[in-house]
Coordinates of N, CA and C in Angstrom, one line a residue:
M1 N -12.3 -10.8 -8.0 CA -11.7 -9.8 -8.8 C -12.7 -8.7 -9.3
A2 N -12.4 -7.5 -9.1 CA -13.3 -6.4 -9.5 C -13.4 -6.3 -11.0
R3 N -14.7 -6.1 -11.5 CA -14.9 -6.0 -12.9 C -14.6 -4.5 -13.3
E4 N -14.2 -4.3 -14.5 CA -13.9 -3.0 -15.0 C -15.0 -2.5 -15.9
F5 N -15.3 -1.2 -15.8 CA -16.3 -0.6 -16.6 C -15.8 0.8 -17.1
T6 N -16.7 1.4 -17.9 CA -16.4 2.8 -18.3 C -17.3 3.7 -17.6
A7 N -16.8 4.8 -17.0 CA -17.6 5.8 -16.4 C -17.5 7.0 -17.3
Q8 N -18.7 7.7 -17.5 CA -18.7 8.8 -18.4 C -19.3 10.0 -17.6
M9 N -18.9 11.2 -18.0 CA -19.5 12.4 -17.4 C -19.9 13.3 -18.6
S10 N -21.1 13.8 -18.6 CA -21.6 14.7 -19.6 C -22.6 15.7 -19.0
M11 N -22.9 16.7 -19.8 CA -23.9 17.7 -19.4 C -25.3 17.1 -19.8
Y12 N -26.3 17.2 -18.9 CA -27.6 16.7 -19.2 C -28.6 17.7 -18.5
R13 N -29.4 18.3 -19.3 CA -30.4 19.3 -18.8 C -29.7 20.4 -18.0
G14 N -28.6 20.9 -18.5 CA -27.9 22.0 -17.9 C -27.1 21.7 -16.7
R15 N -26.9 20.4 -16.4 CA -26.1 20.0 -15.2 C -25.2 18.8 -15.6
W16 N -24.1 18.8 -15.0 CA -23.2 17.7 -15.2 C -23.7 16.4 -14.5
R17 N -23.5 15.3 -15.1 CA -23.9 14.0 -14.5 C -22.8 13.0 -14.8
L18 N -22.6 12.1 -13.9 CA -21.6 11.1 -14.1 C -22.3 9.7 -14.0
Y19 N -22.0 8.8 -14.9 CA -22.7 7.5 -14.9 C -21.7 6.4 -15.2
V20 N -22.0 5.2 -14.8 CA -21.2 4.1 -15.1 C -22.0 3.2 -16.1
V21 N -21.3 2.9 -17.2 CA -22.0 2.2 -18.3 C -21.9 0.7 -18.0
L22 N -23.1 0.1 -17.8 CA -23.2 -1.4 -17.5 C -23.8 -2.0 -18.8
L23 N -22.9 -2.5 -19.6 CA -23.4 -3.2 -20.9 C -23.9 -4.6 -20.6
N24 N -24.7 -5.1 -21.5 CA -25.2 -6.4 -21.4 C -26.0 -6.7 -20.1
T25 N -26.7 -5.8 -19.6 CA -27.5 -5.9 -18.4 C -28.8 -5.1 -18.5
A26 N -29.8 -5.5 -17.8 CA -31.0 -4.7 -17.7 C -31.0 -3.8 -16.5
E27 N -29.9 -3.9 -15.7 CA -29.8 -3.0 -14.6 C -29.7 -1.5 -15.0
R28 N -30.3 -0.7 -14.1 CA -30.2 0.7 -14.3 C -28.7 1.2 -14.1
W29 N -28.2 2.0 -14.9 CA -26.8 2.5 -14.8 C -26.7 3.4 -13.6
P30 N -25.7 3.1 -12.7 CA -25.5 4.0 -11.6 C -25.2 5.4 -12.1
E31 N -25.8 6.4 -11.4 CA -25.7 7.8 -11.9 C -25.6 8.7 -10.7
Y32 N -24.8 9.8 -10.9 CA -24.6 10.8 -9.9 C -24.8 12.2 -10.6
G33 N -25.6 13.0 -10.0 CA -25.8 14.3 -10.6 C -25.1 15.4 -9.8
F34 N -24.4 16.2 -10.5 CA -23.8 17.4 -10.0 C -24.9 18.6 -10.2
D35 N -25.2 19.3 -9.2 CA -26.3 20.3 -9.3 C -25.8 21.6 -9.9
R36 N -25.0 21.6 -11.0 CA -24.6 22.8 -11.6 C -24.0 22.6 -13.0
A37 N -23.9 23.7 -13.7 CA -23.3 23.6 -15.0 C -21.8 24.1 -14.9
L38 N -21.6 25.0 -14.1 CA -20.2 25.6 -13.9 C -19.9 25.7 -12.4
P39 N -18.7 25.5 -12.1 CA -17.6 25.0 -12.9 C -17.7 23.5 -13.2
V40 N -16.9 23.0 -14.1 CA -16.9 21.6 -14.4 C -16.4 20.9 -13.1
P41 N -17.0 19.8 -12.8 CA -16.6 19.1 -11.6 C -15.1 18.8 -11.6
T42 N -14.5 19.0 -10.4 CA -13.0 18.8 -10.3 C -12.7 17.3 -10.3
L43 N -11.5 16.9 -10.4 CA -11.1 15.5 -10.3 C -11.5 14.9 -9.0
T44 N -11.3 15.7 -7.9 CA -11.7 15.2 -6.6 C -13.2 15.0 -6.5
E45 N -14.0 15.9 -7.0 CA -15.4 15.7 -7.0 C -15.8 14.5 -7.8
R46 N -15.2 14.2 -8.9 CA -15.5 13.1 -9.8 C -15.2 11.8 -9.0
V47 N -14.0 11.7 -8.4 CA -13.6 10.5 -7.7 C -14.6 10.3 -6.5
N48 N -15.0 11.4 -5.8 CA -15.9 11.2 -4.7 C -17.3 10.7 -5.2
A49 N -17.7 11.2 -6.4 CA -19.0 10.8 -6.9 C -18.9 9.3 -7.3
L50 N -17.8 8.9 -7.9 CA -17.6 7.4 -8.2 C -17.7 6.6 -6.9
S51 N -17.1 7.1 -5.9 CA -17.1 6.4 -4.6 C -18.5 6.2 -4.1
V52 N -19.3 7.2 -4.2 CA -20.7 7.2 -3.8 C -21.4 6.1 -4.5
L53 N -21.1 5.9 -5.8 CA -21.7 4.9 -6.7 C -21.1 3.5 -6.5
G54 N -20.0 3.4 -5.7 CA -19.4 2.1 -5.5 C -18.3 1.7 -6.4
F55 N -17.6 2.7 -7.0 CA -16.6 2.5 -8.0 C -15.4 3.4 -7.7
E56 N -14.3 3.0 -8.3 CA -13.0 3.8 -8.2 C -12.3 3.7 -9.5
P57 N -11.5 4.7 -9.9 CA -10.7 4.7 -11.1 C -9.8 3.5 -11.1
V58 N -9.6 2.9 -12.2 CA -8.6 1.8 -12.3 C -7.2 2.5 -12.2
P59 N -6.3 1.9 -11.4 CA -5.0 2.5 -11.2 C -4.3 2.9 -12.5
G60 N -3.9 4.1 -12.6 CA -3.2 4.6 -13.8 C -4.2 5.2 -14.9
A61 N -5.5 5.0 -14.7 CA -6.4 5.6 -15.6 C -6.5 7.1 -15.5
A62 N -6.8 7.7 -16.7 CA -6.9 9.1 -16.7 C -8.2 9.5 -17.5
W63 N -8.8 10.6 -17.2 CA -10.0 11.1 -17.9 C -9.6 11.5 -19.3
A64 N -10.4 11.1 -20.2 CA -10.2 11.5 -21.6 C -11.5 12.2 -22.1
W65 N -11.3 13.3 -22.7 CA -12.5 14.1 -23.2 C -12.7 13.9 -24.7
T66 N -14.0 13.8 -25.1 CA -14.4 13.7 -26.4 C -15.4 14.7 -26.8
E67 N -15.3 15.2 -28.0 CA -16.3 16.2 -28.5 C -17.2 15.5 -29.4
D68 N -18.5 15.8 -29.2 CA -19.6 15.2 -30.1 C -20.5 16.4 -30.4
R69 N -21.6 16.1 -31.1 CA -22.6 17.1 -31.5 C -24.0 16.6 -31.1
R70 N -24.9 17.5 -30.7 CA -26.2 17.2 -30.4 C -26.9 16.4 -31.5
D71 N -26.7 16.9 -32.7 CA -27.3 16.3 -33.9 C -26.1 15.9 -34.8
P72 N -25.7 14.6 -34.8 CA -24.5 14.2 -35.6 C -24.6 14.5 -37.0
D73 N -25.8 14.7 -37.6 CA -25.9 15.0 -39.0 C -25.8 16.5 -39.3
D74 N -25.7 17.3 -38.3 CA -25.7 18.8 -38.5 C -24.4 19.3 -38.0
P75 N -23.4 19.7 -38.8 CA -22.1 20.2 -38.4 C -22.2 21.5 -37.6
A76 N -23.4 22.2 -37.7 CA -23.6 23.5 -37.0 C -24.2 23.2 -35.6
S77 N -24.5 22.0 -35.3 CA -25.2 21.6 -34.0 C -24.3 21.9 -32.9
S78 N -24.9 22.2 -31.7 CA -24.1 22.5 -30.5 C -23.2 21.4 -30.1
V79 N -22.1 21.7 -29.5 CA -21.1 20.7 -29.1 C -21.5 20.1 -27.7
V80 N -21.2 18.8 -27.6 CA -21.4 18.0 -26.4 C -20.1 17.5 -26.0
L81 N -19.6 17.8 -24.8 CA -18.4 17.2 -24.3 C -18.7 16.0 -23.4
I82 N -17.9 15.0 -23.6 CA -18.1 13.7 -22.8 C -16.7 13.3 -22.3
A83 N -16.6 13.1 -21.0 CA -15.4 12.7 -20.3 C -15.6 11.2 -20.0
A84 N -14.5 10.4 -20.1 CA -14.6 9.0 -19.8 C -13.4 8.5 -19.1
I85 N -13.5 7.5 -18.2 CA -12.4 6.9 -17.5 C -12.8 5.5 -17.2
R86 N -11.8 4.6 -17.2 CA -12.0 3.2 -16.8 C -12.1 3.1 -15.3
V87 N -13.1 2.4 -14.8 CA -13.3 2.3 -13.3 C -13.5 0.8 -13.0
R88 N -13.4 0.5 -11.7 CA -13.6 -0.8 -11.2 C -14.6 -0.7 -10.0
S89 N -15.4 -1.8 -9.9 CA -16.4 -1.9 -8.8 C -15.7 -2.4 -7.6
W90 N -16.0 -1.8 -6.5 CA -15.5 -2.4 -5.2 C -16.7 -2.8 -4.3
T91 N -17.9 -2.8 -5.0 CA -19.1 -3.2 -4.2 C -19.7 -4.5 -4.8
G92 N -19.0 -5.1 -5.7 CA -19.5 -6.4 -6.3 C -20.4 -6.3 -7.4
V93 N -20.5 -5.1 -8.1 CA -21.3 -5.0 -9.3 C -20.8 -6.0 -10.3
A94 N -21.7 -6.9 -10.8 CA -21.3 -8.0 -11.6 C -21.9 -7.9 -13.0
A95 N -22.2 -6.8 -13.5 CA -22.8 -6.7 -14.8 C -21.8 -7.2 -15.9

């Protein structure tokens, strides 16, 4: 049975990146970099990136966007957008 994980996408150093969160492991989190800031990667691009990493969205899962701040203690700090979706491994990742 495929394990489920959370994949997240956020802006890092001026470019979008997608990564799969592997909790309780020393393994490096699988990551895919989009070489641009705009436009935001499409749904198709995100699914293709997940596929390259060996994952796919869990059936029925949808991307959810969260707003955060660079400095959580400063309400004037710049906004950080984070997208997340539940995914499953089809390559046997067992974290």
